[in-house]
Short mmCIF file of N, CA and C in Angstrom, two decimals:
data_model
loop_
_atom_site.label_atom_id
_atom_site.label_comp_id
_atom_site.label_asym_id
_atom_site.label_seq_id
_atom_site.Cartn_x
_atom_site.Cartn_y
_atom_site.Cartn_z
N MET A 604 3.62 -44.37 -17.36
CA MET A 604 4.86 -43.78 -16.95
C MET A 604 4.95 -42.37 -17.50
N LEU A 605 5.37 -41.42 -16.66
CA LEU A 605 5.37 -40.01 -17.02
C LEU A 605 6.31 -39.71 -18.20
N ALA A 606 7.47 -40.33 -18.25
CA ALA A 606 8.40 -40.09 -19.36
C ALA A 606 7.81 -40.46 -20.70
N GLN A 607 7.07 -41.56 -20.76
CA GLN A 607 6.43 -41.96 -22.01
C GLN A 607 5.32 -40.99 -22.39
N GLU A 608 4.57 -40.52 -21.39
CA GLU A 608 3.49 -39.58 -21.64
C GLU A 608 4.05 -38.27 -22.24
N ILE A 609 5.14 -37.79 -21.67
CA ILE A 609 5.75 -36.56 -22.15
C ILE A 609 6.32 -36.76 -23.54
N ALA A 610 7.03 -37.86 -23.78
CA ALA A 610 7.56 -38.14 -25.11
C ALA A 610 6.42 -38.21 -26.13
N GLY A 611 5.34 -38.88 -25.78
CA GLY A 611 4.18 -38.97 -26.66
C GLY A 611 3.62 -37.59 -27.00
N PHE A 612 3.55 -36.71 -26.00
CA PHE A 612 3.10 -35.34 -26.22
C PHE A 612 3.98 -34.62 -27.24
N LEU A 613 5.30 -34.75 -27.07
CA LEU A 613 6.24 -34.06 -27.99
C LEU A 613 6.16 -34.64 -29.40
N TYR A 614 5.98 -35.95 -29.51
CA TYR A 614 5.83 -36.57 -30.83
C TYR A 614 4.51 -36.10 -31.51
N ALA A 615 3.45 -36.02 -30.73
CA ALA A 615 2.16 -35.55 -31.30
C ALA A 615 2.27 -34.09 -31.73
N GLU A 616 2.97 -33.31 -30.96
CA GLU A 616 3.19 -31.91 -31.33
C GLU A 616 3.93 -31.83 -32.66
N ALA A 617 4.98 -32.63 -32.85
CA ALA A 617 5.73 -32.64 -34.10
C ALA A 617 4.83 -32.99 -35.27
N GLU A 618 3.93 -33.95 -35.07
CA GLU A 618 3.01 -34.38 -36.13
C GLU A 618 2.06 -33.22 -36.50
N LEU A 619 1.59 -32.47 -35.53
CA LEU A 619 0.72 -31.32 -35.80
C LEU A 619 1.46 -30.31 -36.70
N LEU A 620 2.70 -30.03 -36.37
CA LEU A 620 3.47 -29.07 -37.16
C LEU A 620 3.72 -29.61 -38.57
N ASP A 621 4.09 -30.89 -38.69
CA ASP A 621 4.36 -31.48 -39.98
C ASP A 621 3.11 -31.47 -40.88
N GLU A 622 1.96 -31.62 -40.28
CA GLU A 622 0.70 -31.65 -41.04
C GLU A 622 0.08 -30.27 -41.22
N ARG A 623 0.79 -29.24 -40.81
CA ARG A 623 0.31 -27.84 -40.90
C ARG A 623 -0.99 -27.61 -40.15
N ARG A 624 -1.17 -28.32 -39.06
CA ARG A 624 -2.36 -28.14 -38.20
C ARG A 624 -2.00 -27.11 -37.13
N HIS A 625 -1.75 -25.89 -37.61
CA HIS A 625 -1.22 -24.85 -36.76
C HIS A 625 -2.18 -24.40 -35.65
N ASP A 626 -3.49 -24.39 -35.92
CA ASP A 626 -4.41 -23.98 -34.86
C ASP A 626 -4.40 -24.98 -33.71
N GLU A 627 -4.29 -26.27 -34.01
CA GLU A 627 -4.19 -27.26 -32.97
C GLU A 627 -2.86 -27.13 -32.22
N TRP A 628 -1.81 -26.77 -32.94
CA TRP A 628 -0.53 -26.53 -32.29
C TRP A 628 -0.60 -25.35 -31.35
N LEU A 629 -1.22 -24.25 -31.79
CA LEU A 629 -1.37 -23.06 -30.93
C LEU A 629 -2.13 -23.40 -29.65
N ALA A 630 -3.07 -24.33 -29.75
CA ALA A 630 -3.83 -24.73 -28.54
C ALA A 630 -2.94 -25.46 -27.52
N LEU A 631 -1.76 -25.93 -27.92
CA LEU A 631 -0.84 -26.56 -26.99
C LEU A 631 0.05 -25.57 -26.27
N LEU A 632 -0.07 -24.30 -26.60
CA LEU A 632 0.79 -23.28 -26.01
C LEU A 632 0.08 -22.57 -24.89
N ALA A 633 0.76 -22.44 -23.75
CA ALA A 633 0.19 -21.69 -22.62
C ALA A 633 0.06 -20.23 -23.01
N GLU A 634 -0.85 -19.53 -22.39
CA GLU A 634 -1.05 -18.12 -22.70
C GLU A 634 0.22 -17.32 -22.40
N ASP A 635 0.98 -17.73 -21.41
CA ASP A 635 2.19 -17.00 -20.99
C ASP A 635 3.46 -17.65 -21.53
N ILE A 636 3.38 -18.35 -22.65
CA ILE A 636 4.55 -19.05 -23.18
C ILE A 636 5.71 -18.06 -23.47
N ARG A 637 6.88 -18.56 -23.26
CA ARG A 637 8.11 -17.87 -23.70
C ARG A 637 8.77 -18.83 -24.71
N TYR A 638 8.89 -18.41 -25.95
CA TYR A 638 9.44 -19.19 -27.05
C TYR A 638 10.72 -18.46 -27.48
N TRP A 639 11.87 -19.02 -27.07
CA TRP A 639 13.12 -18.28 -27.18
C TRP A 639 14.20 -19.11 -27.83
N MET A 640 14.92 -18.52 -28.78
CA MET A 640 16.04 -19.16 -29.43
C MET A 640 17.21 -18.19 -29.47
N PRO A 641 18.20 -18.39 -28.57
CA PRO A 641 19.36 -17.51 -28.59
C PRO A 641 20.23 -17.76 -29.81
N MET A 642 21.05 -16.80 -30.12
CA MET A 642 22.06 -16.99 -31.16
C MET A 642 23.28 -17.62 -30.57
N ARG A 643 24.02 -18.32 -31.39
CA ARG A 643 25.22 -19.00 -30.94
C ARG A 643 26.44 -18.37 -31.61
N ARG A 644 27.52 -18.28 -30.86
CA ARG A 644 28.76 -17.68 -31.37
C ARG A 644 29.90 -18.71 -31.36
N ASN A 645 30.86 -18.53 -32.23
CA ASN A 645 32.11 -19.27 -32.12
C ASN A 645 32.98 -18.53 -31.08
N VAL A 646 33.37 -19.27 -30.05
CA VAL A 646 34.18 -18.66 -28.99
C VAL A 646 35.41 -19.55 -28.76
N LYS A 647 36.39 -18.96 -28.11
CA LYS A 647 37.60 -19.72 -27.73
C LYS A 647 37.22 -20.82 -26.72
N TYR A 648 38.01 -21.86 -26.73
CA TYR A 648 37.81 -22.98 -25.78
C TYR A 648 37.78 -22.41 -24.35
N GLY A 649 36.80 -22.85 -23.59
CA GLY A 649 36.66 -22.44 -22.20
C GLY A 649 35.87 -21.16 -21.99
N ASP A 650 35.53 -20.44 -23.05
CA ASP A 650 34.79 -19.18 -22.92
C ASP A 650 33.30 -19.43 -23.10
N THR A 651 32.78 -20.38 -22.33
CA THR A 651 31.39 -20.80 -22.50
C THR A 651 30.37 -19.73 -22.17
N THR A 652 30.71 -18.74 -21.35
CA THR A 652 29.75 -17.73 -20.97
C THR A 652 29.36 -16.84 -22.16
N ARG A 653 30.19 -16.79 -23.19
CA ARG A 653 29.89 -15.97 -24.37
C ARG A 653 29.32 -16.75 -25.53
N GLU A 654 29.18 -18.07 -25.39
CA GLU A 654 28.79 -18.87 -26.54
C GLU A 654 27.38 -18.55 -27.03
N PHE A 655 26.47 -18.27 -26.12
CA PHE A 655 25.06 -17.97 -26.47
C PHE A 655 24.70 -16.55 -26.06
N THR A 656 23.85 -15.92 -26.87
CA THR A 656 23.35 -14.61 -26.48
C THR A 656 22.50 -14.78 -25.22
N ARG A 657 22.50 -13.75 -24.39
CA ARG A 657 21.84 -13.82 -23.06
C ARG A 657 20.36 -13.46 -23.18
N GLU A 658 19.58 -14.18 -22.42
CA GLU A 658 18.15 -13.97 -22.38
C GLU A 658 17.84 -12.58 -21.87
N THR A 659 16.98 -11.87 -22.54
CA THR A 659 16.49 -10.52 -22.26
C THR A 659 17.58 -9.41 -22.39
N GLU A 660 18.83 -9.80 -22.63
CA GLU A 660 19.89 -8.80 -22.70
C GLU A 660 20.48 -8.64 -24.10
N ASP A 661 20.49 -9.70 -24.90
CA ASP A 661 21.09 -9.67 -26.24
C ASP A 661 20.05 -10.03 -27.28
N ILE A 662 20.44 -9.86 -28.53
CA ILE A 662 19.57 -10.25 -29.65
C ILE A 662 19.44 -11.79 -29.71
N SER A 663 18.34 -12.26 -30.23
CA SER A 663 18.12 -13.69 -30.36
C SER A 663 17.37 -13.94 -31.68
N TRP A 664 17.34 -15.19 -32.12
CA TRP A 664 16.58 -15.54 -33.31
C TRP A 664 15.11 -15.36 -33.08
N PHE A 665 14.64 -15.84 -31.91
CA PHE A 665 13.24 -15.68 -31.50
C PHE A 665 13.20 -15.29 -30.02
N ASP A 666 12.26 -14.47 -29.67
CA ASP A 666 11.88 -14.24 -28.29
C ASP A 666 10.43 -13.80 -28.35
N GLU A 667 9.54 -14.79 -28.32
CA GLU A 667 8.14 -14.53 -28.64
C GLU A 667 7.22 -15.07 -27.55
N GLY A 668 6.01 -14.54 -27.59
CA GLY A 668 4.93 -15.02 -26.74
C GLY A 668 3.83 -15.59 -27.61
N LYS A 669 2.73 -15.93 -27.00
CA LYS A 669 1.63 -16.55 -27.76
C LYS A 669 1.03 -15.61 -28.79
N ASP A 670 0.95 -14.34 -28.45
CA ASP A 670 0.37 -13.39 -29.40
C ASP A 670 1.19 -13.33 -30.69
N THR A 671 2.51 -13.24 -30.57
CA THR A 671 3.36 -13.17 -31.74
C THR A 671 3.32 -14.47 -32.53
N LEU A 672 3.35 -15.62 -31.84
CA LEU A 672 3.27 -16.91 -32.52
C LEU A 672 1.95 -17.04 -33.26
N THR A 673 0.87 -16.59 -32.65
CA THR A 673 -0.45 -16.63 -33.30
C THR A 673 -0.46 -15.76 -34.55
N ARG A 674 0.16 -14.57 -34.47
CA ARG A 674 0.20 -13.72 -35.65
C ARG A 674 1.04 -14.33 -36.76
N ARG A 675 2.12 -15.01 -36.42
CA ARG A 675 2.93 -15.70 -37.43
C ARG A 675 2.11 -16.80 -38.13
N VAL A 676 1.33 -17.55 -37.34
CA VAL A 676 0.49 -18.61 -37.92
C VAL A 676 -0.54 -17.99 -38.83
N ARG A 677 -1.22 -16.92 -38.37
CA ARG A 677 -2.25 -16.28 -39.20
C ARG A 677 -1.66 -15.75 -40.50
N GLN A 678 -0.45 -15.25 -40.46
CA GLN A 678 0.18 -14.76 -41.69
C GLN A 678 0.40 -15.90 -42.66
N ILE A 679 0.88 -17.05 -42.17
CA ILE A 679 1.07 -18.20 -43.05
C ILE A 679 -0.28 -18.67 -43.62
N GLN A 680 -1.33 -18.61 -42.80
CA GLN A 680 -2.63 -19.11 -43.24
C GLN A 680 -3.32 -18.22 -44.27
N THR A 681 -2.79 -17.01 -44.50
CA THR A 681 -3.37 -16.16 -45.53
C THR A 681 -3.18 -16.74 -46.93
N GLY A 682 -2.13 -17.56 -47.10
CA GLY A 682 -1.86 -18.13 -48.42
C GLY A 682 -1.05 -17.20 -49.30
N ILE A 683 -0.73 -16.02 -48.78
CA ILE A 683 0.07 -15.07 -49.57
C ILE A 683 1.36 -14.71 -48.85
N HIS A 684 1.82 -15.56 -47.98
CA HIS A 684 3.06 -15.34 -47.26
C HIS A 684 4.21 -15.69 -48.19
N TRP A 685 5.06 -14.75 -48.54
CA TRP A 685 6.06 -14.94 -49.58
C TRP A 685 6.98 -16.13 -49.29
N ALA A 686 7.31 -16.37 -48.02
CA ALA A 686 8.27 -17.45 -47.69
C ALA A 686 7.61 -18.82 -47.52
N GLU A 687 6.30 -18.84 -47.56
CA GLU A 687 5.58 -20.13 -47.41
C GLU A 687 4.56 -20.33 -48.53
N GLU A 688 4.86 -19.79 -49.68
CA GLU A 688 3.99 -20.00 -50.85
C GLU A 688 4.87 -20.38 -52.01
N PRO A 689 4.91 -21.59 -52.45
CA PRO A 689 4.12 -22.70 -51.93
C PRO A 689 4.63 -23.13 -50.54
N PRO A 690 3.78 -23.83 -49.81
CA PRO A 690 4.17 -24.24 -48.45
C PRO A 690 5.37 -25.20 -48.43
N SER A 691 6.17 -25.04 -47.38
CA SER A 691 7.31 -25.93 -47.18
C SER A 691 6.83 -27.32 -46.83
N ARG A 692 7.63 -28.28 -47.17
CA ARG A 692 7.42 -29.66 -46.71
C ARG A 692 8.38 -29.86 -45.55
N ILE A 693 7.86 -30.18 -44.39
CA ILE A 693 8.68 -30.21 -43.18
C ILE A 693 8.47 -31.53 -42.43
N THR A 694 9.58 -32.04 -41.88
CA THR A 694 9.52 -33.19 -40.97
C THR A 694 10.30 -32.81 -39.71
N HIS A 695 9.62 -32.94 -38.59
CA HIS A 695 10.24 -32.75 -37.27
C HIS A 695 10.54 -34.11 -36.69
N MET A 696 11.77 -34.36 -36.35
CA MET A 696 12.15 -35.59 -35.67
C MET A 696 12.59 -35.22 -34.26
N VAL A 697 11.95 -35.81 -33.26
CA VAL A 697 12.24 -35.54 -31.86
C VAL A 697 12.78 -36.80 -31.23
N SER A 698 13.86 -36.65 -30.47
CA SER A 698 14.43 -37.82 -29.83
C SER A 698 15.12 -37.44 -28.50
N ASN A 699 15.66 -38.43 -27.83
CA ASN A 699 16.42 -38.23 -26.58
C ASN A 699 15.63 -37.41 -25.55
N VAL A 700 14.35 -37.73 -25.40
CA VAL A 700 13.50 -37.02 -24.46
C VAL A 700 13.92 -37.41 -23.04
N GLN A 701 14.27 -36.41 -22.23
CA GLN A 701 14.72 -36.62 -20.87
C GLN A 701 13.94 -35.70 -19.92
N LEU A 702 13.45 -36.26 -18.85
CA LEU A 702 12.81 -35.42 -17.82
C LEU A 702 13.91 -34.90 -16.89
N LEU A 703 13.96 -33.58 -16.78
CA LEU A 703 14.97 -32.97 -15.92
C LEU A 703 14.46 -32.64 -14.54
N GLY A 704 13.15 -32.45 -14.43
CA GLY A 704 12.56 -32.10 -13.14
C GLY A 704 11.05 -32.16 -13.20
N VAL A 705 10.43 -32.52 -12.08
CA VAL A 705 8.99 -32.62 -11.98
C VAL A 705 8.56 -31.88 -10.74
N THR A 706 7.51 -31.04 -10.87
CA THR A 706 7.01 -30.29 -9.71
C THR A 706 5.51 -30.61 -9.56
N PRO A 707 5.02 -30.98 -8.38
CA PRO A 707 5.77 -31.21 -7.15
C PRO A 707 6.51 -32.54 -7.12
N ASP A 708 5.91 -33.58 -7.78
CA ASP A 708 6.59 -34.89 -7.84
C ASP A 708 5.98 -35.70 -8.98
N ALA A 709 6.57 -36.87 -9.27
CA ALA A 709 6.17 -37.69 -10.41
C ALA A 709 4.77 -38.24 -10.28
N SER A 710 4.28 -38.42 -9.06
CA SER A 710 2.94 -38.99 -8.90
C SER A 710 1.84 -37.96 -9.15
N THR A 711 2.14 -36.69 -8.96
CA THR A 711 1.16 -35.61 -9.21
C THR A 711 1.83 -34.47 -9.95
N PRO A 712 2.29 -34.71 -11.16
CA PRO A 712 3.07 -33.66 -11.85
C PRO A 712 2.18 -32.49 -12.32
N ARG A 713 2.57 -31.30 -11.97
CA ARG A 713 1.91 -30.10 -12.48
C ARG A 713 2.78 -29.39 -13.49
N GLU A 714 4.08 -29.54 -13.33
CA GLU A 714 5.02 -28.91 -14.25
C GLU A 714 6.19 -29.85 -14.45
N VAL A 715 6.65 -29.98 -15.69
CA VAL A 715 7.74 -30.86 -16.01
C VAL A 715 8.77 -30.10 -16.85
N LYS A 716 10.02 -30.23 -16.49
CA LYS A 716 11.11 -29.67 -17.31
C LYS A 716 11.68 -30.80 -18.14
N VAL A 717 11.77 -30.58 -19.46
CA VAL A 717 12.11 -31.64 -20.40
C VAL A 717 13.22 -31.14 -21.35
N LYS A 718 14.13 -32.02 -21.62
CA LYS A 718 15.17 -31.73 -22.65
C LYS A 718 14.99 -32.77 -23.75
N SER A 719 15.12 -32.33 -24.98
CA SER A 719 15.04 -33.25 -26.11
C SER A 719 15.95 -32.74 -27.24
N ARG A 720 16.15 -33.60 -28.21
CA ARG A 720 16.91 -33.26 -29.41
C ARG A 720 15.94 -33.20 -30.60
N PHE A 721 16.30 -32.43 -31.59
CA PHE A 721 15.45 -32.36 -32.78
C PHE A 721 16.30 -32.33 -34.04
N LEU A 722 15.68 -32.78 -35.09
CA LEU A 722 16.19 -32.63 -36.43
C LEU A 722 15.00 -32.19 -37.27
N ILE A 723 15.13 -31.06 -37.93
CA ILE A 723 14.06 -30.56 -38.79
C ILE A 723 14.56 -30.54 -40.22
N TYR A 724 13.83 -31.26 -41.09
CA TYR A 724 14.11 -31.27 -42.51
C TYR A 724 13.04 -30.42 -43.18
N ARG A 725 13.48 -29.49 -44.03
CA ARG A 725 12.53 -28.67 -44.75
C ARG A 725 12.94 -28.59 -46.21
N ASN A 726 11.93 -28.74 -47.07
CA ASN A 726 12.16 -28.60 -48.51
C ASN A 726 11.13 -27.61 -49.06
N ARG A 727 11.60 -26.65 -49.80
CA ARG A 727 10.75 -25.65 -50.44
C ARG A 727 11.00 -25.64 -51.93
N VAL A 728 10.01 -25.31 -52.65
CA VAL A 728 10.04 -25.27 -54.11
C VAL A 728 10.86 -26.46 -54.63
N GLU A 729 11.68 -26.31 -55.63
CA GLU A 729 12.40 -27.47 -56.13
C GLU A 729 13.80 -27.63 -55.55
N THR A 730 14.42 -26.55 -55.14
CA THR A 730 15.86 -26.61 -54.84
C THR A 730 16.23 -26.25 -53.40
N GLU A 731 15.36 -25.75 -52.61
CA GLU A 731 15.72 -25.31 -51.27
C GLU A 731 15.53 -26.44 -50.25
N THR A 732 16.62 -26.84 -49.63
CA THR A 732 16.56 -27.87 -48.60
C THR A 732 17.34 -27.38 -47.38
N ASP A 733 16.73 -27.53 -46.22
CA ASP A 733 17.35 -27.12 -44.97
C ASP A 733 17.34 -28.27 -43.97
N LEU A 734 18.41 -28.38 -43.22
CA LEU A 734 18.48 -29.30 -42.08
C LEU A 734 18.88 -28.46 -40.87
N LEU A 735 18.05 -28.50 -39.84
CA LEU A 735 18.37 -27.80 -38.60
C LEU A 735 18.37 -28.82 -37.47
N ILE A 736 19.42 -28.79 -36.70
CA ILE A 736 19.61 -29.79 -35.65
C ILE A 736 19.91 -29.07 -34.35
N GLY A 737 19.37 -29.60 -33.26
CA GLY A 737 19.65 -28.94 -31.98
C GLY A 737 18.95 -29.60 -30.82
N LYS A 738 18.83 -28.82 -29.77
CA LYS A 738 18.22 -29.25 -28.53
C LYS A 738 17.10 -28.30 -28.15
N ARG A 739 16.13 -28.82 -27.43
CA ARG A 739 15.08 -27.98 -26.87
C ARG A 739 15.02 -28.23 -25.37
N GLU A 740 14.80 -27.17 -24.64
CA GLU A 740 14.52 -27.27 -23.22
C GLU A 740 13.12 -26.69 -23.02
N ASP A 741 12.22 -27.56 -22.64
CA ASP A 741 10.80 -27.17 -22.49
C ASP A 741 10.36 -27.23 -21.04
N THR A 742 9.45 -26.36 -20.69
CA THR A 742 8.70 -26.47 -19.46
C THR A 742 7.26 -26.75 -19.87
N LEU A 743 6.74 -27.90 -19.46
CA LEU A 743 5.35 -28.28 -19.76
C LEU A 743 4.54 -28.14 -18.51
N ARG A 744 3.33 -27.65 -18.67
CA ARG A 744 2.41 -27.43 -17.54
C ARG A 744 1.15 -28.25 -17.75
N ARG A 745 0.77 -29.02 -16.74
CA ARG A 745 -0.45 -29.83 -16.85
C ARG A 745 -1.67 -28.96 -16.54
N THR A 746 -2.68 -29.12 -17.38
CA THR A 746 -3.96 -28.48 -17.17
C THR A 746 -5.04 -29.56 -17.16
N GLY A 747 -6.27 -29.15 -16.99
CA GLY A 747 -7.36 -30.11 -17.02
C GLY A 747 -7.49 -30.84 -18.35
N ASP A 748 -7.03 -30.20 -19.44
CA ASP A 748 -7.13 -30.79 -20.78
C ASP A 748 -5.86 -31.53 -21.22
N GLY A 749 -4.83 -31.50 -20.44
CA GLY A 749 -3.58 -32.14 -20.82
C GLY A 749 -2.41 -31.23 -20.57
N TRP A 750 -1.35 -31.37 -21.38
CA TRP A 750 -0.14 -30.59 -21.23
C TRP A 750 -0.15 -29.37 -22.12
N LEU A 751 0.46 -28.29 -21.63
CA LEU A 751 0.69 -27.08 -22.41
C LEU A 751 2.18 -26.76 -22.33
N ILE A 752 2.68 -26.17 -23.42
CA ILE A 752 4.06 -25.73 -23.44
C ILE A 752 4.12 -24.33 -22.87
N ALA A 753 4.77 -24.18 -21.71
CA ALA A 753 4.86 -22.88 -21.02
C ALA A 753 6.16 -22.15 -21.37
N ARG A 754 7.16 -22.91 -21.76
CA ARG A 754 8.46 -22.31 -22.12
C ARG A 754 9.18 -23.24 -23.07
N ARG A 755 9.78 -22.65 -24.06
CA ARG A 755 10.62 -23.45 -24.98
C ARG A 755 11.89 -22.66 -25.28
N LYS A 756 13.00 -23.23 -24.98
CA LYS A 756 14.31 -22.68 -25.36
C LYS A 756 14.89 -23.60 -26.41
N ILE A 757 15.23 -23.01 -27.53
CA ILE A 757 15.71 -23.75 -28.71
C ILE A 757 17.20 -23.44 -28.88
N ILE A 758 18.00 -24.47 -28.87
CA ILE A 758 19.46 -24.32 -29.04
C ILE A 758 19.85 -24.98 -30.36
N LEU A 759 20.19 -24.19 -31.37
CA LEU A 759 20.64 -24.74 -32.65
C LEU A 759 22.10 -25.14 -32.53
N ASP A 760 22.46 -26.25 -33.14
CA ASP A 760 23.85 -26.66 -33.20
C ASP A 760 24.62 -25.80 -34.21
N GLN A 761 23.94 -25.24 -35.18
CA GLN A 761 24.57 -24.33 -36.13
C GLN A 761 24.71 -22.96 -35.52
N ASN A 762 25.76 -22.25 -35.82
CA ASN A 762 25.82 -20.84 -35.41
C ASN A 762 25.67 -19.92 -36.61
N VAL A 763 25.77 -20.48 -37.81
CA VAL A 763 25.50 -19.73 -39.04
C VAL A 763 24.33 -20.44 -39.73
N LEU A 764 23.25 -19.71 -39.94
CA LEU A 764 22.08 -20.30 -40.58
C LEU A 764 22.16 -20.07 -42.09
N LEU A 765 22.07 -21.16 -42.81
CA LEU A 765 22.09 -21.06 -44.27
C LEU A 765 20.68 -21.03 -44.86
N THR A 766 19.68 -21.30 -44.00
CA THR A 766 18.29 -21.26 -44.45
C THR A 766 17.91 -19.82 -44.78
N LYS A 767 17.04 -19.64 -45.79
CA LYS A 767 16.66 -18.28 -46.22
C LYS A 767 15.71 -17.58 -45.27
N ASN A 768 14.99 -18.37 -44.45
CA ASN A 768 14.03 -17.78 -43.50
C ASN A 768 13.75 -18.74 -42.39
N LEU A 769 13.14 -18.27 -41.35
CA LEU A 769 12.73 -19.10 -40.22
C LEU A 769 11.23 -18.94 -39.99
N THR A 770 10.48 -19.26 -41.00
CA THR A 770 9.01 -19.11 -40.91
C THR A 770 8.34 -20.31 -40.26
N PHE A 771 9.07 -21.40 -40.06
CA PHE A 771 8.50 -22.59 -39.47
C PHE A 771 8.75 -22.58 -37.95
N PHE A 772 8.21 -23.59 -37.29
CA PHE A 772 8.26 -23.62 -35.84
C PHE A 772 9.08 -24.80 -35.37
N PHE A 773 9.72 -24.68 -34.24
CA PHE A 773 10.55 -25.70 -33.67
C PHE A 773 9.79 -26.46 -32.60
#
């Protein structure tokens, strides 16, 4: 069943990130990936158009491609990255995986739009603990080797981040 296959892919991706197997994680990213996390604002009830910063028009937490993500990984792998030395202990929990659309159809899927929820727990040094909770909207593309992440939109439930940095991946 396609839904189970996609959920399994997302769970395996989380495991790669938790185990710091960043090169294997990078291999799951399409060359043309868009990895985007808008900022969230407190707005009056009913003013939903202003709640999130707009794609390509406003500032965002992340708006990256594969090249930038690769450079971030390489920086962490140097072992002298100030925000990841010593390395963070991270757990990604993924749930509520829902298929929103399949192109062209479920029997021959080439592209799948997926929504999921996440909880990321991070602990650094002795006293720094972060919990980040939100939703992801992914576009996955099937290739001869399996699925690739072609687009990821990350929606944090927090609008004020108390974490000291965002050096990890969602």
